[in-house]
Amino acid sequence: MEIPCDEIDRQLFNASTTITIGDGSKAHFWQSAWLEGQAPKDLAPNLFASSKKKRLSVRVAIQDNSWVRNIRIPLLTSQQHFVEFVNLWTRLQSVELPYQNRLWTADRLERRGWPNQKKCPLCRHTDESALYLFVQCRYTGRLWTELGASVPAAAANMASWDTSATMRSLLLLISWEIWNERNGRIFRHKESSLLTLLAKIKEEARAWRLARAKCLSELWPGD
């Protein structure tokens, strides 16, 4: 039997406890404070409200991005949904789970005593982590701003997206190009300007569309 409690009780519990994930089968993905001491529903309240399955375990939600597939498409009507999606998705890349593939950013290499460049190679200003690289970096932040201006669907037509396909494809494409830019600066000592990287992303989107990723045709129609 579930213990009766209201939202204030849950918030007090989350604020005063630390969640140990283990294999992720017990903790609730949305409602447990397992993500950097916060519950995902508090980090992304609009996405939580749009989710069809609010009691997924962490393990089930993370595997194959089930949490994405369970978002109700018609309710994704604002740019805030997109911002929350990017922020939550990126934070998930920063969490060490035994069943999740993760990026070898400088913070992970540092914890293992392995050689690393320490600073984010895109801005050279702050220590690198997955969250910083993809969301908080000044270079990446300007890129997301430019993409928001150049992707009409992000601001105006989001409700028409096939969310499971379009949002995942968009994030995968942009994140892949950010990661390639990061690696190019570290290993090949080559840098792209913001506009050059934006052009690369749009060019890659065209290539994906030719490879039958039709969902991306909604993002840059006519390009």
JSON list of C-alpha atoms in Angstrom, two decimals:
[
{"chain": "A", "resi": 1, "resn": "MET", "atom": "CA", "xyz": [0.00, 0.00, 0.00]},
{"chain": "A", "resi": 2, "resn": "GLU", "atom": "CA", "xyz": [1.31, 3.43, -0.93]},
{"chain": "A", "resi": 3, "resn": "ILE", "atom": "CA", "xyz": [2.00, 5.81, 1.96]},
{"chain": "A", "resi": 4, "resn": "PRO", "atom": "CA", "xyz": [-0.43, 8.78, 1.78]},
{"chain": "A", "resi": 5, "resn": "CYS", "atom": "CA", "xyz": [1.34, 12.09, 1.21]},
{"chain": "A", "resi": 6, "resn": "ASP", "atom": "CA", "xyz": [0.78, 15.32, -0.66]},
{"chain": "A", "resi": 7, "resn": "GLU", "atom": "CA", "xyz": [3.08, 17.35, -2.90]},
{"chain": "A", "resi": 8, "resn": "ILE", "atom": "CA", "xyz": [4.55, 19.32, 0.01]},
{"chain": "A", "resi": 9, "resn": "ASP", "atom": "CA", "xyz": [5.41, 16.06, 1.77]},
{"chain": "A", "resi": 10, "resn": "ARG", "atom": "CA", "xyz": [7.22, 14.84, -1.35]},
{"chain": "A", "resi": 11, "resn": "GLN", "atom": "CA", "xyz": [9.16, 18.09, -1.69]},
{"chain": "A", "resi": 12, "resn": "LEU", "atom": "CA", "xyz": [10.26, 17.94, 1.95]},
{"chain": "A", "resi": 13, "resn": "PHE", "atom": "CA", "xyz": [11.28, 14.31, 1.54]},
{"chain": "A", "resi": 14, "resn": "ASN", "atom": "CA", "xyz": [13.26, 15.08, -1.63]},
{"chain": "A", "resi": 15, "resn": "ALA", "atom": "CA", "xyz": [15.01, 18.02, 0.04]},
{"chain": "A", "resi": 16, "resn": "SER", "atom": "CA", "xyz": [16.10, 15.97, 3.05]},
{"chain": "A", "resi": 17, "resn": "THR", "atom": "CA", "xyz": [17.12, 12.69, 1.45]},
{"chain": "A", "resi": 18, "resn": "THR", "atom": "CA", "xyz": [19.66, 11.33, -1.01]},
{"chain": "A", "resi": 19, "resn": "ILE", "atom": "CA", "xyz": [18.53, 8.67, -3.46]},
{"chain": "A", "resi": 20, "resn": "THR", "atom": "CA", "xyz": [20.83, 5.71, -4.15]},
{"chain": "A", "resi": 21, "resn": "ILE", "atom": "CA", "xyz": [19.99, 4.43, -7.63]},
{"chain": "A", "resi": 22, "resn": "GLY", "atom": "CA", "xyz": [21.55, 0.96, -7.67]},
{"chain": "A", "resi": 23, "resn": "ASP", "atom": "CA", "xyz": [20.18, -0.79, -10.75]},
{"chain": "A", "resi": 24, "resn": "GLY", "atom": "CA", "xyz": [17.46, 1.86, -11.16]},
{"chain": "A", "resi": 25, "resn": "SER", "atom": "CA", "xyz": [14.54, -0.53, -10.76]},
{"chain": "A", "resi": 26, "resn": "LYS", "atom": "CA", "xyz": [13.16, 1.03, -7.55]},
{"chain": "A", "resi": 27, "resn": "ALA", "atom": "CA", "xyz": [13.59, 4.81, -7.90]},
{"chain": "A", "resi": 28, "resn": "HIS", "atom": "CA", "xyz": [10.93, 6.71, -9.84]},
{"chain": "A", "resi": 29, "resn": "PHE", "atom": "CA", "xyz": [12.34, 8.51, -12.87]},
{"chain": "A", "resi": 30, "resn": "TRP", "atom": "CA", "xyz": [10.13, 11.61, -12.58]},
{"chain": "A", "resi": 31, "resn": "GLN", "atom": "CA", "xyz": [9.35, 11.87, -8.88]},
{"chain": "A", "resi": 32, "resn": "SER", "atom": "CA", "xyz": [12.46, 10.69, -7.03]},
{"chain": "A", "resi": 33, "resn": "ALA", "atom": "CA", "xyz": [15.24, 13.22, -6.31]},
{"chain": "A", "resi": 34, "resn": "TRP", "atom": "CA", "xyz": [17.89, 11.07, -8.00]},
{"chain": "A", "resi": 35, "resn": "LEU", "atom": "CA", "xyz": [19.23, 13.52, -10.61]},
{"chain": "A", "resi": 36, "resn": "GLU", "atom": "CA", "xyz": [21.87, 15.71, -8.96]},
{"chain": "A", "resi": 37, "resn": "GLY", "atom": "CA", "xyz": [19.64, 15.81, -5.86]},
{"chain": "A", "resi": 38, "resn": "GLN", "atom": "CA", "xyz": [16.59, 16.93, -7.82]},
{"chain": "A", "resi": 39, "resn": "ALA", "atom": "CA", "xyz": [13.50, 15.22, -9.20]},
{"chain": "A", "resi": 40, "resn": "PRO", "atom": "CA", "xyz": [13.19, 15.47, -13.00]},
{"chain": "A", "resi": 41, "resn": "LYS", "atom": "CA", "xyz": [9.58, 16.63, -12.62]},
{"chain": "A", "resi": 42, "resn": "ASP", "atom": "CA", "xyz": [10.91, 19.75, -10.87]},
{"chain": "A", "resi": 43, "resn": "LEU", "atom": "CA", "xyz": [13.55, 20.33, -13.54]},
{"chain": "A", "resi": 44, "resn": "ALA", "atom": "CA", "xyz": [11.04, 19.88, -16.37]},
{"chain": "A", "resi": 45, "resn": "PRO", "atom": "CA", "xyz": [7.51, 20.47, -15.01]},
{"chain": "A", "resi": 46, "resn": "ASN", "atom": "CA", "xyz": [5.96, 20.94, -18.45]},
{"chain": "A", "resi": 47, "resn": "LEU", "atom": "CA", "xyz": [7.42, 17.67, -19.73]},
{"chain": "A", "resi": 48, "resn": "PHE", "atom": "CA", "xyz": [6.26, 15.89, -16.57]},
{"chain": "A", "resi": 49, "resn": "ALA", "atom": "CA", "xyz": [2.72, 17.17, -17.13]},
{"chain": "A", "resi": 50, "resn": "SER", "atom": "CA", "xyz": [2.91, 15.90, -20.73]},
{"chain": "A", "resi": 51, "resn": "SER", "atom": "CA", "xyz": [4.16, 12.43, -19.80]},
{"chain": "A", "resi": 52, "resn": "LYS", "atom": "CA", "xyz": [1.78, 9.50, -20.21]},
{"chain": "A", "resi": 53, "resn": "LYS", "atom": "CA", "xyz": [3.65, 7.37, -17.67]},
{"chain": "A", "resi": 54, "resn": "LYS", "atom": "CA", "xyz": [4.61, 9.32, -14.59]},
{"chain": "A", "resi": 55, "resn": "ARG", "atom": "CA", "xyz": [5.71, 6.36, -12.47]},
{"chain": "A", "resi": 56, "resn": "LEU", "atom": "CA", "xyz": [8.39, 4.83, -14.68]},
{"chain": "A", "resi": 57, "resn": "SER", "atom": "CA", "xyz": [11.44, 3.51, -12.86]},
{"chain": "A", "resi": 58, "resn": "VAL", "atom": "CA", "xyz": [14.77, 5.14, -13.62]},
{"chain": "A", "resi": 59, "resn": "ARG", "atom": "CA", "xyz": [15.99, 1.98, -15.33]},
{"chain": "A", "resi": 60, "resn": "VAL", "atom": "CA", "xyz": [12.96, 1.60, -17.63]},
{"chain": "A", "resi": 61, "resn": "ALA", "atom": "CA", "xyz": [12.86, 5.32, -18.45]},
{"chain": "A", "resi": 62, "resn": "ILE", "atom": "CA", "xyz": [16.55, 5.54, -19.37]},
{"chain": "A", "resi": 63, "resn": "GLN", "atom": "CA", "xyz": [16.77, 2.39, -21.45]},
{"chain": "A", "resi": 64, "resn": "ASP", "atom": "CA", "xyz": [16.01, 3.19, -25.10]},
{"chain": "A", "resi": 65, "resn": "ASN", "atom": "CA", "xyz": [14.86, 6.67, -24.01]},
{"chain": "A", "resi": 66, "resn": "SER", "atom": "CA", "xyz": [11.45, 5.37, -22.93]},
{"chain": "A", "resi": 67, "resn": "TRP", "atom": "CA", "xyz": [10.78, 8.63, -21.10]},
{"chain": "A", "resi": 68, "resn": "VAL", "atom": "CA", "xyz": [10.84, 10.43, -24.47]},
{"chain": "A", "resi": 69, "resn": "ARG", "atom": "CA", "xyz": [8.43, 8.03, -26.15]},
{"chain": "A", "resi": 70, "resn": "ASN", "atom": "CA", "xyz": [5.92, 8.50, -23.34]},
{"chain": "A", "resi": 71, "resn": "ILE", "atom": "CA", "xyz": [5.54, 12.26, -23.80]},
{"chain": "A", "resi": 72, "resn": "ARG", "atom": "CA", "xyz": [2.11, 13.24, -25.16]},
{"chain": "A", "resi": 73, "resn": "ILE", "atom": "CA", "xyz": [2.74, 14.86, -28.54]},
{"chain": "A", "resi": 74, "resn": "PRO", "atom": "CA", "xyz": [-0.31, 17.21, -28.66]},
{"chain": "A", "resi": 75, "resn": "LEU", "atom": "CA", "xyz": [0.69, 18.85, -25.38]},
{"chain": "A", "resi": 76, "resn": "LEU", "atom": "CA", "xyz": [4.11, 19.96, -26.61]},
{"chain": "A", "resi": 77, "resn": "THR", "atom": "CA", "xyz": [3.08, 23.44, -27.63]},
{"chain": "A", "resi": 78, "resn": "SER", "atom": "CA", "xyz": [5.76, 25.85, -26.44]},
{"chain": "A", "resi": 79, "resn": "GLN", "atom": "CA", "xyz": [9.44, 26.56, -26.79]},
{"chain": "A", "resi": 80, "resn": "GLN", "atom": "CA", "xyz": [9.70, 26.00, -23.03]},
{"chain": "A", "resi": 81, "resn": "HIS", "atom": "CA", "xyz": [9.00, 22.31, -23.63]},
{"chain": "A", "resi": 82, "resn": "PHE", "atom": "CA", "xyz": [11.97, 22.22, -26.00]},
{"chain": "A", "resi": 83, "resn": "VAL", "atom": "CA", "xyz": [14.23, 24.03, -23.52]},
{"chain": "A", "resi": 84, "resn": "GLU", "atom": "CA", "xyz": [13.21, 21.65, -20.72]},
{"chain": "A", "resi": 85, "resn": "PHE", "atom": "CA", "xyz": [13.76, 18.66, -23.00]},
{"chain": "A", "resi": 86, "resn": "VAL", "atom": "CA", "xyz": [17.29, 19.74, -23.94]},
{"chain": "A", "resi": 87, "resn": "ASN", "atom": "CA", "xyz": [18.18, 20.54, -20.32]},
{"chain": "A", "resi": 88, "resn": "LEU", "atom": "CA", "xyz": [16.85, 17.25, -18.93]},
{"chain": "A", "resi": 89, "resn": "TRP", "atom": "CA", "xyz": [18.33, 15.13, -21.71]},
{"chain": "A", "resi": 90, "resn": "THR", "atom": "CA", "xyz": [21.74, 16.72, -21.20]},
{"chain": "A", "resi": 91, "resn": "ARG", "atom": "CA", "xyz": [21.65, 16.29, -17.43]},
{"chain": "A", "resi": 92, "resn": "LEU", "atom": "CA", "xyz": [20.96, 12.61, -17.97]},
{"chain": "A", "resi": 93, "resn": "GLN", "atom": "CA", "xyz": [24.24, 12.35, -19.88]},
{"chain": "A", "resi": 94, "resn": "SER", "atom": "CA", "xyz": [26.06, 13.56, -16.75]},
{"chain": "A", "resi": 95, "resn": "VAL", "atom": "CA", "xyz": [24.82, 10.77, -14.50]},
{"chain": "A", "resi": 96, "resn": "GLU", "atom": "CA", "xyz": [26.77, 7.56, -13.99]},
{"chain": "A", "resi": 97, "resn": "LEU", "atom": "CA", "xyz": [24.45, 4.60, -14.36]},
{"chain": "A", "resi": 98, "resn": "PRO", "atom": "CA", "xyz": [25.81, 1.07, -14.83]},
{"chain": "A", "resi": 99, "resn": "TYR", "atom": "CA", "xyz": [23.48, 0.43, -17.78]},
{"chain": "A", "resi": 100, "resn": "GLN", "atom": "CA", "xyz": [23.93, 3.75, -19.59]},
{"chain": "A", "resi": 101, "resn": "ASN", "atom": "CA", "xyz": [26.58, 4.64, -22.15]},
{"chain": "A", "resi": 102, "resn": "ARG", "atom": "CA", "xyz": [28.17, 7.96, -21.27]},
{"chain": "A", "resi": 103, "resn": "LEU", "atom": "CA", "xyz": [30.47, 10.51, -22.84]},
{"chain": "A", "resi": 104, "resn": "TRP", "atom": "CA", "xyz": [34.12, 10.67, -21.84]},
{"chain": "A", "resi": 105, "resn": "THR", "atom": "CA", "xyz": [34.20, 14.34, -20.97]},
{"chain": "A", "resi": 106, "resn": "ALA", "atom": "CA", "xyz": [37.07, 15.84, -18.96]},
{"chain": "A", "resi": 107, "resn": "ASP", "atom": "CA", "xyz": [35.34, 15.53, -15.59]},
{"chain": "A", "resi": 108, "resn": "ARG", "atom": "CA", "xyz": [35.00, 11.75, -15.98]},
{"chain": "A", "resi": 109, "resn": "LEU", "atom": "CA", "xyz": [38.58, 11.38, -17.18]},
{"chain": "A", "resi": 110, "resn": "GLU", "atom": "CA", "xyz": [39.77, 13.50, -14.24]},
{"chain": "A", "resi": 111, "resn": "ARG", "atom": "CA", "xyz": [37.97, 11.30, -11.70]},
{"chain": "A", "resi": 112, "resn": "ARG", "atom": "CA", "xyz": [39.86, 8.32, -13.05]},
{"chain": "A", "resi": 113, "resn": "GLY", "atom": "CA", "xyz": [43.21, 10.09, -13.08]},
{"chain": "A", "resi": 114, "resn": "TRP", "atom": "CA", "xyz": [43.42, 9.94, -16.88]},
{"chain": "A", "resi": 115, "resn": "PRO", "atom": "CA", "xyz": [44.95, 12.69, -19.06]},
{"chain": "A", "resi": 116, "resn": "ASN", "atom": "CA", "xyz": [42.47, 15.35, -20.14]},
{"chain": "A", "resi": 117, "resn": "GLN", "atom": "CA", "xyz": [42.28, 18.96, -21.27]},
{"chain": "A", "resi": 118, "resn": "LYS", "atom": "CA", "xyz": [40.18, 19.92, -18.19]},
{"chain": "A", "resi": 119, "resn": "LYS", "atom": "CA", "xyz": [38.67, 23.10, -19.65]},
{"chain": "A", "resi": 120, "resn": "CYS", "atom": "CA", "xyz": [35.77, 23.04, -22.10]},
{"chain": "A", "resi": 121, "resn": "PRO", "atom": "CA", "xyz": [37.44, 23.22, -25.55]},
{"chain": "A", "resi": 122, "resn": "LEU", "atom": "CA", "xyz": [34.58, 25.30, -26.98]},
{"chain": "A", "resi": 123, "resn": "CYS", "atom": "CA", "xyz": [34.96, 28.27, -24.62]},
{"chain": "A", "resi": 124, "resn": "ARG", "atom": "CA", "xyz": [38.20, 27.46, -22.71]},
{"chain": "A", "resi": 125, "resn": "HIS", "atom": "CA", "xyz": [36.60, 29.10, -19.70]},
{"chain": "A", "resi": 126, "resn": "THR", "atom": "CA", "xyz": [35.11, 26.44, -17.39]},
{"chain": "A", "resi": 127, "resn": "ASP", "atom": "CA", "xyz": [35.90, 22.84, -16.49]},
{"chain": "A", "resi": 128, "resn": "GLU", "atom": "CA", "xyz": [34.23, 20.45, -18.92]},
{"chain": "A", "resi": 129, "resn": "SER", "atom": "CA", "xyz": [31.30, 18.18, -18.10]},
{"chain": "A", "resi": 130, "resn": "ALA", "atom": "CA", "xyz": [28.56, 16.82, -20.36]},
{"chain": "A", "resi": 131, "resn": "LEU", "atom": "CA", "xyz": [26.04, 19.26, -18.91]},
{"chain": "A", "resi": 132, "resn": "TYR", "atom": "CA", "xyz": [28.40, 22.20, -19.36]},
{"chain": "A", "resi": 133, "resn": "LEU", "atom": "CA", "xyz": [29.47, 21.18, -22.88]},
{"chain": "A", "resi": 134, "resn": "PHE", "atom": "CA", "xyz": [25.97, 20.75, -24.30]},
{"chain": "A", "resi": 135, "resn": "VAL", "atom": "CA", "xyz": [23.97, 23.37, -22.39]},
{"chain": "A", "resi": 136, "resn": "GLN", "atom": "CA", "xyz": [25.91, 25.79, -20.18]},
{"chain": "A", "resi": 137, "resn": "CYS", "atom": "CA", "xyz": [28.90, 26.65, -22.38]},
{"chain": "A", "resi": 138, "resn": "ARG", "atom": "CA", "xyz": [28.71, 30.16, -23.86]},
{"chain": "A", "resi": 139, "resn": "TYR", "atom": "CA", "xyz": [29.53, 28.84, -27.34]},
{"chain": "A", "resi": 140, "resn": "THR", "atom": "CA", "xyz": [26.88, 26.12, -27.12]},
{"chain": "A", "resi": 141, "resn": "GLY", "atom": "CA", "xyz": [24.37, 28.55, -25.65]},
{"chain": "A", "resi": 142, "resn": "ARG", "atom": "CA", "xyz": [24.77, 30.87, -28.63]},
{"chain": "A", "resi": 143, "resn": "LEU", "atom": "CA", "xyz": [24.40, 27.87, -30.94]},
{"chain": "A", "resi": 144, "resn": "TRP", "atom": "CA", "xyz": [21.09, 26.87, -29.34]},
{"chain": "A", "resi": 145, "resn": "THR", "atom": "CA", "xyz": [19.92, 30.48, -29.61]},
{"chain": "A", "resi": 146, "resn": "GLU", "atom": "CA", "xyz": [20.77, 30.58, -33.32]},
{"chain": "A", "resi": 147, "resn": "LEU", "atom": "CA", "xyz": [19.07, 27.24, -33.87]},
{"chain": "A", "resi": 148, "resn": "GLY", "atom": "CA", "xyz": [15.97, 28.49, -32.06]},
{"chain": "A", "resi": 149, "resn": "ALA", "atom": "CA", "xyz": [15.84, 31.40, -34.49]},
{"chain": "A", "resi": 150, "resn": "SER", "atom": "CA", "xyz": [16.46, 29.26, -37.58]},
{"chain": "A", "resi": 151, "resn": "VAL", "atom": "CA", "xyz": [14.20, 26.31, -36.74]},
{"chain": "A", "resi": 152, "resn": "PRO", "atom": "CA", "xyz": [10.61, 27.53, -37.19]},
{"chain": "A", "resi": 153, "resn": "ALA", "atom": "CA", "xyz": [9.14, 24.41, -35.60]},
{"chain": "A", "resi": 154, "resn": "ALA", "atom": "CA", "xyz": [10.99, 25.00, -32.34]},
{"chain": "A", "resi": 155, "resn": "ALA", "atom": "CA", "xyz": [9.08, 28.19, -31.66]},
{"chain": "A", "resi": 156, "resn": "ALA", "atom": "CA", "xyz": [5.89, 28.00, -33.70]},
{"chain": "A", "resi": 157, "resn": "ASN", "atom": "CA", "xyz": [4.91, 24.52, -34.88]},
{"chain": "A", "resi": 158, "resn": "MET", "atom": "CA", "xyz": [6.02, 22.25, -32.09]},
{"chain": "A", "resi": 159, "resn": "ALA", "atom": "CA", "xyz": [2.60, 20.68, -31.63]},
{"chain": "A", "resi": 160, "resn": "SER", "atom": "CA", "xyz": [2.82, 19.21, -35.13]},
{"chain": "A", "resi": 161, "resn": "TRP", "atom": "CA", "xyz": [6.06, 17.35, -34.46]},
{"chain": "A", "resi": 162, "resn": "ASP", "atom": "CA", "xyz": [6.22, 13.59, -34.24]},
{"chain": "A", "resi": 163, "resn": "THR", "atom": "CA", "xyz": [7.94, 14.06, -30.88]},
{"chain": "A", "resi": 164, "resn": "SER", "atom": "CA", "xyz": [9.53, 10.66, -30.50]},
{"chain": "A", "resi": 165, "resn": "ALA", "atom": "CA", "xyz": [11.16, 10.91, -33.92]},
{"chain": "A", "resi": 166, "resn": "THR", "atom": "CA", "xyz": [11.75, 14.62, -34.43]},
{"chain": "A", "resi": 167, "resn": "MET", "atom": "CA", "xyz": [13.01, 15.63, -30.99]},
{"chain": "A", "resi": 168, "resn": "ARG", "atom": "CA", "xyz": [15.31, 12.66, -30.67]},
{"chain": "A", "resi": 169, "resn": "SER", "atom": "CA", "xyz": [16.61, 13.13, -34.22]},
{"chain": "A", "resi": 170, "resn": "LEU", "atom": "CA", "xyz": [17.15, 16.84, -33.66]},
{"chain": "A", "resi": 171, "resn": "LEU", "atom": "CA", "xyz": [18.99, 16.34, -30.37]},
{"chain": "A", "resi": 172, "resn": "LEU", "atom": "CA", "xyz": [21.06, 13.51, -31.78]},
{"chain": "A", "resi": 173, "resn": "LEU", "atom": "CA", "xyz": [22.06, 15.57, -34.81]},
{"chain": "A", "resi": 174, "resn": "ILE", "atom": "CA", "xyz": [22.96, 18.73, -32.90]},
{"chain": "A", "resi": 175, "resn": "SER", "atom": "CA", "xyz": [24.72, 16.88, -30.09]},
{"chain": "A", "resi": 176, "resn": "TRP", "atom": "CA", "xyz": [26.70, 14.81, -32.59]},
{"chain": "A", "resi": 177, "resn": "GLU", "atom": "CA", "xyz": [27.95, 17.96, -34.31]},
{"chain": "A", "resi": 178, "resn": "ILE", "atom": "CA", "xyz": [28.80, 19.63, -30.99]},
{"chain": "A", "resi": 179, "resn": "TRP", "atom": "CA", "xyz": [30.72, 16.51, -29.96]},
{"chain": "A", "resi": 180, "resn": "ASN", "atom": "CA", "xyz": [32.53, 16.42, -33.32]},
{"chain": "A", "resi": 181, "resn": "GLU", "atom": "CA", "xyz": [33.47, 20.09, -32.94]},
{"chain": "A", "resi": 182, "resn": "ARG", "atom": "CA", "xyz": [34.75, 19.39, -29.44]},
{"chain": "A", "resi": 183, "resn": "ASN", "atom": "CA", "xyz": [36.86, 16.45, -30.62]},
{"chain": "A", "resi": 184, "resn": "GLY", "atom": "CA", "xyz": [38.14, 18.38, -33.63]},
{"chain": "A", "resi": 185, "resn": "ARG", "atom": "CA", "xyz": [39.50, 21.09, -31.35]},
{"chain": "A", "resi": 186, "resn": "ILE", "atom": "CA", "xyz": [41.18, 18.59, -29.03]},
{"chain": "A", "resi": 187, "resn": "PHE", "atom": "CA", "xyz": [42.60, 16.04, -31.45]},
{"chain": "A", "resi": 188, "resn": "ARG", "atom": "CA", "xyz": [42.94, 17.91, -34.77]},
{"chain": "A", "resi": 189, "resn": "HIS", "atom": "CA", "xyz": [43.41, 21.47, -33.47]},
{"chain": "A", "resi": 190, "resn": "LYS", "atom": "CA", "xyz": [40.73, 22.73, -35.87]},
{"chain": "A", "resi": 191, "resn": "GLU", "atom": "CA", "xyz": [38.00, 25.17, -34.88]},
{"chain": "A", "resi": 192, "resn": "SER", "atom": "CA", "xyz": [34.72, 26.14, -36.54]},
{"chain": "A", "resi": 193, "resn": "SER", "atom": "CA", "xyz": [33.00, 29.46, -36.05]},
{"chain": "A", "resi": 194, "resn": "LEU", "atom": "CA", "xyz": [29.47, 29.43, -34.72]},
{"chain": "A", "resi": 195, "resn": "LEU", "atom": "CA", "xyz": [28.01, 30.14, -38.15]},
{"chain": "A", "resi": 196, "resn": "THR", "atom": "CA", "xyz": [30.14, 27.42, -39.72]},
{"chain": "A", "resi": 197, "resn": "LEU", "atom": "CA", "xyz": [28.93, 24.86, -37.19]},
{"chain": "A", "resi": 198, "resn": "LEU", "atom": "CA", "xyz": [25.34, 25.96, -37.73]},
{"chain": "A", "resi": 199, "resn": "ALA", "atom": "CA", "xyz": [25.81, 25.46, -41.47]},
{"chain": "A", "resi": 200, "resn": "LYS", "atom": "CA", "xyz": [27.27, 21.99, -40.81]},
{"chain": "A", "resi": 201, "resn": "ILE", "atom": "CA", "xyz": [24.22, 21.05, -38.76]},
{"chain": "A", "resi": 202, "resn": "LYS", "atom": "CA", "xyz": [21.82, 22.18, -41.49]},
{"chain": "A", "resi": 203, "resn": "GLU", "atom": "CA", "xyz": [23.88, 20.38, -44.14]},
{"chain": "A", "resi": 204, "resn": "GLU", "atom": "CA", "xyz": [23.87, 17.21, -42.07]},
{"chain": "A", "resi": 205, "resn": "ALA", "atom": "CA", "xyz": [20.10, 17.54, -41.63]},
{"chain": "A", "resi": 206, "resn": "ARG", "atom": "CA", "xyz": [19.76, 17.60, -45.42]},
{"chain": "A", "resi": 207, "resn": "ALA", "atom": "CA", "xyz": [21.85, 14.45, -45.65]},
{"chain": "A", "resi": 208, "resn": "TRP", "atom": "CA", "xyz": [19.72, 12.75, -43.00]},
{"chain": "A", "resi": 209, "resn": "ARG", "atom": "CA", "xyz": [16.56, 13.70, -44.90]},
{"chain": "A", "resi": 210, "resn": "LEU", "atom": "CA", "xyz": [17.98, 12.13, -48.05]},
{"chain": "A", "resi": 211, "resn": "ALA", "atom": "CA", "xyz": [18.60, 9.03, -45.93]},
{"chain": "A", "resi": 212, "resn": "ARG", "atom": "CA", "xyz": [14.85, 9.00, -45.17]},
{"chain": "A", "resi": 213, "resn": "ALA", "atom": "CA", "xyz": [14.89, 10.82, -41.84]},
{"chain": "A", "resi": 214, "resn": "LYS", "atom": "CA", "xyz": [11.70, 12.57, -42.97]},
{"chain": "A", "resi": 215, "resn": "CYS", "atom": "CA", "xyz": [10.95, 13.98, -39.54]},
{"chain": "A", "resi": 216, "resn": "LEU", "atom": "CA", "xyz": [13.77, 16.50, -40.01]},
{"chain": "A", "resi": 217, "resn": "SER", "atom": "CA", "xyz": [12.05, 18.01, -43.07]},
{"chain": "A", "resi": 218, "resn": "GLU", "atom": "CA", "xyz": [9.80, 19.87, -40.59]},
{"chain": "A", "resi": 219, "resn": "LEU", "atom": "CA", "xyz": [12.77, 21.75, -39.17]},
{"chain": "A", "resi": 220, "resn": "TRP", "atom": "CA", "xyz": [14.34, 23.43, -42.19]},
{"chain": "A", "resi": 221, "resn": "PRO", "atom": "CA", "xyz": [11.76, 23.13, -44.98]},
{"chain": "A", "resi": 222, "resn": "GLY", "atom": "CA", "xyz": [13.13, 24.08, -48.36]},
{"chain": "A", "resi": 223, "resn": "ASP", "atom": "CA", "xyz": [16.81, 23.89, -47.33]}
]
